[in-house]
Structures are given as C-alpha cells and as structure tokens.
Amino acid sequence: MKVAVLALQGAFAEHETMLQRLGADTFQVRQLSDWQQHKDALVIPGGESTTQLNLLEHLNLLVPIRNAIHDGLPVFGTCAGMILLACQEDGKPRQGFGTMDIDVRRNAYGRQMGSFHTVQAVNGIGDDIPMTFIRAPYAHGLLSSSAKVLSQVDGHIVAVQQDRQLATAFHPELTDDTRMHEFFLHIATS
Ligand code: GLN
C-alpha cells in the first residue's frame, strides 16, 4: 500500500509517521512530478485550506488530484483537508476538490473554542476516539445520501464517509490513536 501525502503545507509529517507505523509506504506530494508516481491512496492534511488551495492551483495539482478522486482514488482529508474535499461552504459552491457531498463551515467553533480536545465514538470504528480540534470546521449538511455521518460532537458532524472518501474535522494524526488511519487503510484496500 503506497499512500501519497499532500505536503504543500500543514501537518503532513504526522500523517506519514502514523501511516508508516501501520505498515504503509508513504511519499510526499510537493509538485506535479511527485503526484505522477503510483499511489493507492491520498491523505490531505490539516493546515490552512486557503493557502493549500492557492498552492494546488499554482502548481497545477488541483485538477489532476480532483480527477483521481473522481476516478475512485481513496482519500482521507483532515480539518483543512475536509474543507478542500467539500463541495459547499455555508450553502455556496466552494473552490477546491469538491468531491464530497458535504456543506462545511470553517473556523466553526468560534474564537474561544478555537482549539479543544474531546473523545467521542465513531461509527464502525470504536468508542472513545480522541479528537483534537484546531480552528476546525464541521459539516452542517450532507448533500447526498452517499455521504454518511460517522461522528458528531455537540450536534455537529465531525466525521463523514462517502464511498472511499473519508473526512474528519479533527486531527487523528496528532494523537497516539491509530484507529482512524487503520479504518482509512481498510477502506482503501477493500
Ligand atoms: N481553519 C483552517 C482552515 O480554514 C483549518 C484548520 C486546520 O486544518 N487545523 O483551513
């Protein structure tokens, strides 16, 4: 299993460490020639979605990555990665990959709740999944029946699966708990 990790900005190194702990090979995608290597799956890290989007456009990576996801490449987006996968933000179409039928709200928890940690169950994965939120989004609507809620915190959707696409508002790569990544590798190989 070879996992491409988008490495333009943000917490990509922590994803690589976790994937490698689980036995996957990883490589960083910083430019188009990296992307052209063989891969079985893609991870889009947290960070700053506007910065990542500008770089994706500038480096001519946005369209080839979007096409690969459309063609079935398994993808896991965390936080800013979730925002980049969403096809809507606050009810309006948004720039990005736009491959997940979700409507997101950015920086959705307000200034005082900008960063927090909690534990919550994730359907099909387990109880007590540690969740670190950093100026995180949430999904406030699912736009098709193929998008499924996996977890909610305080009534807000924080984990979604749509076929072979997985998105979390939180950062599992910043904890010691490997279950979200194991679940993703399972999706990617099934
Ligand atoms: N607030 C960031 C954004 O809008 C996401 C934060 C994160 O990825 N930790 O892109």
Coordinates of C-alpha atoms and ligand atoms in Angstrom, one line a residue:
M1 CA 0.0 0.0 0.0
K2 CA 1.5 3.3 -1.1
V3 CA 0.0 6.4 0.2
A4 CA 0.6 9.9 -1.3
V5 CA 0.6 12.6 1.4
L6 CA -0.1 16.1 0.2
A7 CA 2.8 18.1 1.6
L8 CA 2.4 21.6 0.5
Q9 CA 1.6 23.0 4.0
G10 CA 0.4 21.9 7.4
A11 CA 0.6 18.7 9.4
F12 CA 1.7 16.2 6.8
A13 CA 4.7 14.7 8.6
E14 CA 2.5 13.4 11.4
H15 CA 0.2 11.6 8.9
E16 CA 3.3 10.0 7.4
T17 CA 4.6 8.8 10.8
M18 CA 1.2 7.3 11.6
L19 CA 0.8 5.6 8.2
Q20 CA 4.3 4.2 8.4
R21 CA 3.6 2.8 11.9
L22 CA 0.7 0.9 10.3
G23 CA 3.0 -0.5 7.7
A24 CA 2.1 1.7 4.7
D25 CA 4.7 3.2 2.4
T26 CA 4.2 7.0 2.0
F27 CA 5.6 9.7 -0.2
Q28 CA 5.2 13.4 -0.2
V29 CA 3.4 15.3 -3.0
R30 CA 5.0 18.8 -3.4
Q31 CA 4.8 19.1 -7.2
L32 CA 3.2 17.5 -10.2
S33 CA 6.1 15.1 -10.8
D34 CA 5.6 13.7 -7.3
W35 CA 1.9 13.2 -8.0
Q36 CA 2.6 11.2 -11.1
Q37 CA 4.1 8.3 -9.1
H38 CA 2.0 5.2 -8.5
K39 CA -0.3 5.6 -5.4
D40 CA -3.1 3.6 -3.8
A41 CA -4.5 6.3 -1.6
L42 CA -4.1 10.0 -0.8
V43 CA -4.1 11.9 2.5
I44 CA -4.8 15.7 2.6
P45 CA -3.6 17.1 5.9
G46 CA -4.8 19.9 8.1
G47 CA -3.3 23.3 7.9
E48 CA -4.7 26.3 6.1
S49 CA -7.1 25.5 3.3
T50 CA -6.8 28.8 1.5
T51 CA -3.0 28.5 1.4
Q52 CA -3.2 24.9 0.3
L53 CA -5.8 25.8 -2.4
N54 CA -3.6 28.6 -3.8
L55 CA -0.6 26.3 -4.0
L56 CA -2.6 23.5 -5.5
E57 CA -3.7 25.9 -8.3
H58 CA -0.3 27.4 -8.8
L59 CA 1.4 24.0 -9.0
N60 CA -1.3 22.6 -11.4
L61 CA -2.1 19.9 -8.9
L62 CA -5.8 20.7 -8.3
V63 CA -7.3 19.3 -11.4
P64 CA -5.3 16.0 -11.6
I65 CA -5.9 15.3 -8.0
R66 CA -9.6 16.0 -8.3
N67 CA -9.8 13.7 -11.4
A68 CA -8.1 10.9 -9.5
I69 CA -10.5 11.2 -6.6
H70 CA -13.4 11.2 -9.0
D71 CA -12.0 8.1 -10.6
G72 CA -12.0 6.3 -7.2
L73 CA -8.7 7.0 -5.5
P74 CA -9.3 6.6 -1.8
V75 CA -8.8 9.9 0.1
F76 CA -8.6 10.9 3.7
G77 CA -8.9 14.7 4.5
T78 CA -8.4 16.1 8.0
C79 CA -9.5 19.5 9.0
A80 CA -8.3 21.8 6.1
G81 CA -8.3 18.6 4.1
M82 CA -12.0 18.2 4.9
I83 CA -12.7 21.7 3.7
L84 CA -10.8 21.1 0.4
L85 CA -12.9 18.0 -0.2
A86 CA -16.3 19.7 0.5
C87 CA -18.3 20.9 -2.5
Q88 CA -20.1 23.6 -0.5
E89 CA -19.2 26.1 2.2
D90 CA -22.1 27.8 4.0
G91 CA -24.6 26.8 1.3
K92 CA -22.5 28.1 -1.6
P93 CA -20.3 26.1 -4.0
R94 CA -16.7 26.3 -3.0
Q95 CA -13.3 26.1 -4.8
G96 CA -11.3 23.1 -4.0
F97 CA -11.6 19.4 -4.9
G98 CA -15.3 19.5 -4.3
T99 CA -15.6 15.7 -4.4
M100 CA -17.5 15.2 -1.1
D101 CA -21.2 16.0 -0.9
I102 CA -20.9 18.0 2.3
D103 CA -21.5 21.6 3.3
V104 CA -18.8 22.9 5.7
R105 CA -18.5 25.8 8.0
R106 CA -14.9 26.9 8.5
N107 CA -13.5 28.0 11.9
A108 CA -16.8 26.9 13.1
Y109 CA -16.4 26.8 16.9
G110 CA -15.7 30.5 17.5
R111 CA -12.6 32.2 18.8
Q112 CA -12.8 30.9 22.4
M113 CA -13.3 27.4 21.2
G114 CA -10.7 27.6 18.5
S115 CA -8.8 24.6 19.8
F116 CA -10.1 21.8 22.1
H117 CA -9.8 18.1 22.7
T118 CA -12.5 15.6 23.4
V119 CA -13.3 11.9 22.9
Q120 CA -16.3 10.6 21.0
A121 CA -17.5 7.4 19.3
V122 CA -17.0 7.0 15.6
N123 CA -19.5 4.6 13.9
G124 CA -17.8 1.4 12.7
I125 CA -14.5 2.3 14.3
G126 CA -14.9 2.5 18.1
D127 CA -15.7 4.3 21.2
D128 CA -13.6 7.0 22.8
I129 CA -11.7 8.1 19.8
P130 CA -9.5 11.1 20.9
M131 CA -10.3 14.2 18.8
T132 CA -8.1 17.2 18.7
F133 CA -9.7 20.3 17.0
I134 CA -7.6 23.2 15.9
R135 CA -9.6 26.1 14.4
A136 CA -11.7 23.3 12.9
P137 CA -14.6 23.2 10.5
Y138 CA -17.6 21.0 10.9
A139 CA -20.1 19.7 8.3
H140 CA -23.5 21.3 8.8
G141 CA -25.2 19.4 5.9
L142 CA -24.9 16.3 3.9
L143 CA -25.9 16.9 0.3
S144 CA -26.5 13.4 -0.9
S145 CA -27.4 10.0 0.6
S146 CA -24.0 8.6 -0.3
A147 CA -22.3 10.8 2.4
K148 CA -22.7 9.2 5.8
V149 CA -22.2 10.7 9.2
L150 CA -19.6 8.8 11.3
S151 CA -19.4 11.0 14.3
Q152 CA -20.9 14.1 15.8
V153 CA -19.7 16.4 18.6
D154 CA -22.2 18.7 20.3
G155 CA -24.6 18.0 17.4
H156 CA -22.0 19.0 14.8
I157 CA -20.9 16.5 12.1
V158 CA -17.1 15.9 12.6
A159 CA -16.5 12.7 10.6
V160 CA -18.0 11.7 7.2
Q161 CA -17.5 8.9 4.8
Q162 CA -18.6 8.9 1.2
D163 CA -17.6 5.7 -0.5
R164 CA -13.8 5.7 -0.5
Q165 CA -13.6 9.3 0.8
L166 CA -13.1 9.9 4.5
A167 CA -13.1 13.3 6.2
T168 CA -12.6 14.4 9.8
A169 CA -12.8 17.9 11.3
F170 CA -10.3 16.8 13.9
H171 CA -6.7 15.7 13.7
P172 CA -6.2 12.0 14.5
E173 CA -2.6 12.2 13.4
L174 CA -1.9 14.4 16.4
T175 CA -2.9 11.7 18.8
D176 CA -1.5 8.3 19.6
D177 CA -4.6 6.5 18.5
T178 CA -4.2 4.9 15.1
R179 CA -7.8 3.7 14.6
M180 CA -8.9 6.4 12.1
H181 CA -5.9 5.7 9.9
E182 CA -6.4 1.9 10.2
F183 CA -10.0 2.5 9.1
F184 CA -8.9 4.5 6.2
L185 CA -6.3 1.9 5.1
H186 CA -9.1 -0.7 5.4
I187 CA -11.4 1.5 3.1
A188 CA -8.5 1.9 0.7
T189 CA -7.8 -1.8 0.4
S190 CA -11.4 -3.1 0.3
Ligands
GLN1 N1 -9.0 26.9 9.9 C1 -8.3 26.2 8.9 C2 -8.9 26.4 7.5 O1 -9.8 27.1 7.4 C3 -8.3 24.7 9.2 C4 -7.6 24.4 10.5 C5 -6.8 23.1 10.5 O2 -6.7 22.4 9.5 N2 -6.4 22.7 11.7 O3 -8.3 26.0 6.6

